[in-house]
CSV table of C-alpha atoms in Angstrom, one decimal:
chain,number,residue,atom,x,y,z
A,1,MET,CA,0.0,0.0,0.0
A,2,THR,CA,1.4,3.3,-1.0
A,3,THR,CA,1.5,6.0,1.7
A,4,ALA,CA,0.6,9.7,1.1
A,5,ARG,CA,4.3,10.5,1.5
A,6,GLU,CA,5.3,8.1,-1.3
A,7,THR,CA,2.5,9.3,-3.5
A,8,MET,CA,3.8,12.9,-3.2
A,9,ILE,CA,7.4,11.7,-3.8
A,10,ASP,CA,6.3,9.8,-6.9
A,11,GLY,CA,4.2,12.9,-8.1
A,12,ALA,CA,7.2,15.1,-7.6
A,13,ILE,CA,9.5,12.8,-9.5
A,14,ASP,CA,7.1,12.9,-12.4
A,15,LEU,CA,6.8,16.7,-12.3
A,16,PHE,CA,10.4,17.5,-11.8
A,17,ALA,CA,11.3,15.2,-14.6
A,18,ARG,CA,8.9,17.4,-16.8
A,19,ARG,CA,9.2,20.9,-15.4
A,20,GLY,CA,12.3,20.9,-13.2
A,21,VAL,CA,12.5,21.6,-9.6
A,22,ALA,CA,12.3,25.4,-9.9
A,23,GLY,CA,9.3,25.1,-12.3
A,24,THR,CA,7.2,23.0,-9.8
A,25,SER,CA,5.6,24.3,-6.7
A,26,LEU,CA,4.5,22.3,-3.7
A,27,ARG,CA,1.0,23.0,-4.6
A,28,ASP,CA,1.6,21.5,-8.0
A,29,VAL,CA,2.8,18.3,-6.4
A,30,VAL,CA,-0.2,18.3,-4.0
A,31,ASP,CA,-2.7,18.7,-7.0
A,32,HIS,CA,-0.7,16.2,-9.2
A,33,SER,CA,-0.6,13.5,-6.4
A,34,GLY,CA,-4.0,14.1,-5.1
A,35,ALA,CA,-2.7,14.3,-1.6
A,36,PRO,CA,-4.5,16.4,1.1
A,37,ARG,CA,-3.4,20.0,0.9
A,38,GLY,CA,-2.1,20.2,4.5
A,39,SER,CA,-0.2,16.9,4.2
A,40,ILE,CA,2.8,18.3,2.4
A,41,TYR,CA,4.2,20.2,5.3
A,42,HIS,CA,3.3,17.3,7.6
A,43,HIS,CA,5.4,14.8,5.5
A,44,PHE,CA,8.0,17.4,4.3
A,45,PRO,CA,8.5,20.0,7.2
A,46,GLY,CA,11.6,21.0,5.4
A,47,GLY,CA,9.5,22.2,2.4
A,48,LYS,CA,10.6,21.9,-1.2
A,49,ASP,CA,14.2,21.2,-0.5
A,50,GLU,CA,13.2,18.0,1.6
A,51,LEU,CA,10.8,16.9,-1.0
A,52,ALA,CA,13.1,17.4,-3.9
A,53,ALA,CA,15.9,15.5,-2.0
A,54,ALA,CA,13.4,12.6,-1.3
A,55,ALA,CA,12.4,12.6,-4.9
A,56,ALA,CA,16.0,12.4,-6.2
A,57,ALA,CA,16.8,9.8,-3.7
A,58,ARG,CA,13.9,7.6,-4.7
A,59,ALA,CA,14.4,8.2,-8.5
A,60,GLY,CA,18.1,7.3,-7.9
A,61,VAL,CA,17.2,4.0,-6.1
A,62,LEU,CA,14.7,3.0,-8.8
A,63,THR,CA,17.2,3.8,-11.7
A,64,GLY,CA,19.9,2.0,-9.7
A,65,GLY,CA,17.7,-1.1,-9.4
A,66,LEU,CA,17.2,-0.9,-13.2
A,67,ILE,CA,21.0,-0.6,-13.7
A,68,THR,CA,21.6,-3.6,-11.4
A,69,LYS,CA,19.0,-5.7,-13.3
A,70,LEU,CA,20.3,-4.7,-16.7
A,71,ALA,CA,24.0,-5.3,-15.7
A,72,SER,CA,23.2,-8.7,-14.0
A,73,ALA,CA,23.5,-10.4,-17.5
A,74,GLY,CA,27.1,-9.8,-17.5
A,75,ASP,CA,27.5,-7.5,-20.4
A,76,PRO,CA,27.9,-3.9,-19.4
A,77,GLY,CA,27.7,-2.6,-23.0
A,78,ALA,CA,24.5,-4.4,-23.6
A,79,ALA,CA,23.3,-2.8,-20.2
A,80,VAL,CA,24.1,0.6,-21.3
A,81,THR,CA,22.5,0.1,-24.7
A,82,GLU,CA,19.3,-1.2,-23.0
A,83,LEU,CA,19.3,1.7,-20.6
A,84,VAL,CA,19.5,4.2,-23.5
A,85,GLU,CA,16.7,2.5,-25.2
A,86,ILE,CA,14.5,2.7,-22.0
A,87,TRP,CA,15.3,6.5,-21.9
A,88,CYS,CA,14.4,6.8,-25.6
A,89,ARG,CA,11.1,5.2,-25.1
A,90,ARG,CA,10.4,7.4,-22.2
A,91,LEU,CA,11.2,10.6,-24.1
A,92,GLU,CA,9.0,9.4,-27.0
A,93,ARG,CA,6.1,8.4,-24.9
A,94,SER,CA,6.2,11.7,-23.0
A,95,ASP,CA,6.5,13.7,-26.3
A,96,PHE,CA,10.0,14.7,-25.1
A,97,GLU,CA,8.6,16.4,-21.9
A,98,GLN,CA,10.0,13.9,-19.4
A,99,GLY,CA,13.7,14.1,-18.7
A,100,CYS,CA,15.7,12.7,-15.8
A,101,PRO,CA,14.4,13.7,-12.5
A,102,VAL,CA,17.8,13.2,-10.8
A,103,ALA,CA,19.3,15.6,-13.4
A,104,ALA,CA,16.4,18.0,-12.6
A,105,SER,CA,17.5,17.9,-8.9
A,106,ALA,CA,21.1,18.4,-9.8
A,107,LEU,CA,20.1,21.6,-11.7
A,108,ALA,CA,18.0,22.8,-8.9
A,109,ALA,CA,18.5,26.3,-7.5
A,110,ASP,CA,20.6,27.3,-4.5
A,111,ASP,CA,17.6,27.1,-2.3
A,112,THR,CA,17.5,23.4,-2.6
A,113,PRO,CA,21.0,22.1,-1.6
A,114,ALA,CA,19.8,18.8,-0.3
A,115,ALA,CA,18.2,18.1,-3.7
A,116,ARG,CA,21.4,18.7,-5.5
A,117,ALA,CA,23.4,16.6,-2.8
A,118,ALA,CA,20.8,13.6,-3.3
A,119,ALA,CA,21.3,13.9,-7.1
A,120,GLY,CA,25.1,13.7,-6.6
A,121,GLU,CA,24.8,10.6,-4.4
A,122,ALA,CA,22.4,8.9,-7.0
A,123,PHE,CA,24.8,9.7,-9.9
A,124,ALA,CA,27.7,8.2,-7.8
A,125,ARG,CA,25.6,5.2,-7.0
A,126,TRP,CA,24.8,4.6,-10.7
A,127,SER,CA,28.5,4.9,-11.7
A,128,GLY,CA,29.5,2.6,-8.9
A,129,LEU,CA,26.9,-0.1,-10.1
A,130,LEU,CA,28.2,0.2,-13.7
A,131,SER,CA,31.9,0.1,-12.5
A,132,GLU,CA,31.1,-3.1,-10.6
A,133,ALA,CA,29.6,-4.6,-13.8
A,134,PHE,CA,32.6,-3.7,-15.8
A,135,THR,CA,34.9,-5.1,-13.1
A,136,ARG,CA,33.0,-8.5,-13.2
A,137,SER,CA,33.3,-8.6,-17.0
A,138,GLY,CA,37.2,-8.4,-16.5
A,139,VAL,CA,37.9,-4.6,-16.9
A,140,PRO,CA,40.5,-3.5,-14.4
A,141,LEU,CA,39.1,-1.4,-11.6
A,142,GLU,CA,40.4,2.0,-12.6
A,143,GLU,CA,39.3,1.6,-16.2
A,144,ALA,CA,36.0,0.2,-15.1
A,145,ALA,CA,35.4,3.3,-12.9
A,146,ALA,CA,36.3,5.6,-15.8
A,147,ARG,CA,34.0,3.9,-18.3
A,148,ALA,CA,31.0,3.9,-15.8
A,149,ASN,CA,31.5,7.5,-15.1
A,150,LEU,CA,31.8,8.4,-18.8
A,151,ALA,CA,28.6,6.4,-19.4
A,152,ILE,CA,26.6,8.2,-16.8
A,153,CYS,CA,27.9,11.6,-18.0
A,154,ALA,CA,27.3,10.9,-21.6
A,155,ILE,CA,23.8,9.4,-21.1
A,156,GLU,CA,22.7,12.4,-18.9
A,157,GLY,CA,24.1,15.0,-21.4
A,158,ALA,CA,22.6,13.1,-24.3
A,159,LEU,CA,19.2,13.0,-22.6
A,160,LEU,CA,19.4,16.8,-22.4
A,161,VAL,CA,20.3,17.2,-26.0
A,162,SER,CA,17.7,14.7,-27.2
A,163,ARG,CA,15.0,16.5,-25.1
A,164,SER,CA,15.8,19.9,-26.4
A,165,GLN,CA,16.1,18.7,-30.1
A,166,ARG,CA,13.0,16.4,-29.7
A,167,SER,CA,14.9,13.6,-31.2
A,168,VAL,CA,16.2,10.3,-29.7
A,169,GLU,CA,19.1,10.2,-32.2
A,170,PRO,CA,21.6,12.1,-29.8
A,171,LEU,CA,20.9,9.6,-27.1
A,172,ARG,CA,21.2,6.7,-29.3
A,173,ALA,CA,24.4,8.0,-30.9
A,174,ALA,CA,26.0,8.5,-27.5
A,175,GLY,CA,25.1,4.9,-26.5
A,176,ARG,CA,26.5,3.5,-29.8
A,177,SER,CA,29.8,5.6,-29.4
A,178,LEU,CA,30.2,4.4,-25.9
A,179,VAL,CA,29.9,0.7,-26.7
A,180,ALA,CA,32.0,1.1,-29.9
A,181,MET,CA,34.7,2.8,-27.8
A,182,TRP,CA,34.7,0.1,-25.2
A,183,GLY,CA,34.7,-2.6,-27.9
A,184,ALA,CA,37.7,-0.9,-29.5
A,185,ALA,CA,39.6,-0.7,-26.1
């Protein structure tokens, strides 16, 4: 059973991915989630920063679980390719409105430092998960960490470009380039 707090966090994830943290008010989250008006400050006494941090953390955990699942097959390149395709489908289904909610928190204003910190932790976790996958596939530890970091940075940057150009091609091109580079290494 989903709690009111979880419903608001999930609503915030969706809105932040579409509008950004700065472009989303607490009232928007309440309206979107259907939560009672007074409940936002009950569950998030720290206001928008607390909610945005919780949303970034939850989105980070969900994507981390996806990365773990994709990487469990043992081929990190295939995992990155599938992750790119999942993002492509999300962009297309939302008519290029929905980006990465963790990136939205990373780009949040100075009045939401906890949100930015949670985003940084999520990115580090994703990179760590991919690095572990590369290490399991025989890539030396330092190179595995570099590949994983590059993958996260390239995918997140390509998501922004794809969204702004309303085309999944920049994202797919980034994914293909990463895999080709790793195959040549």
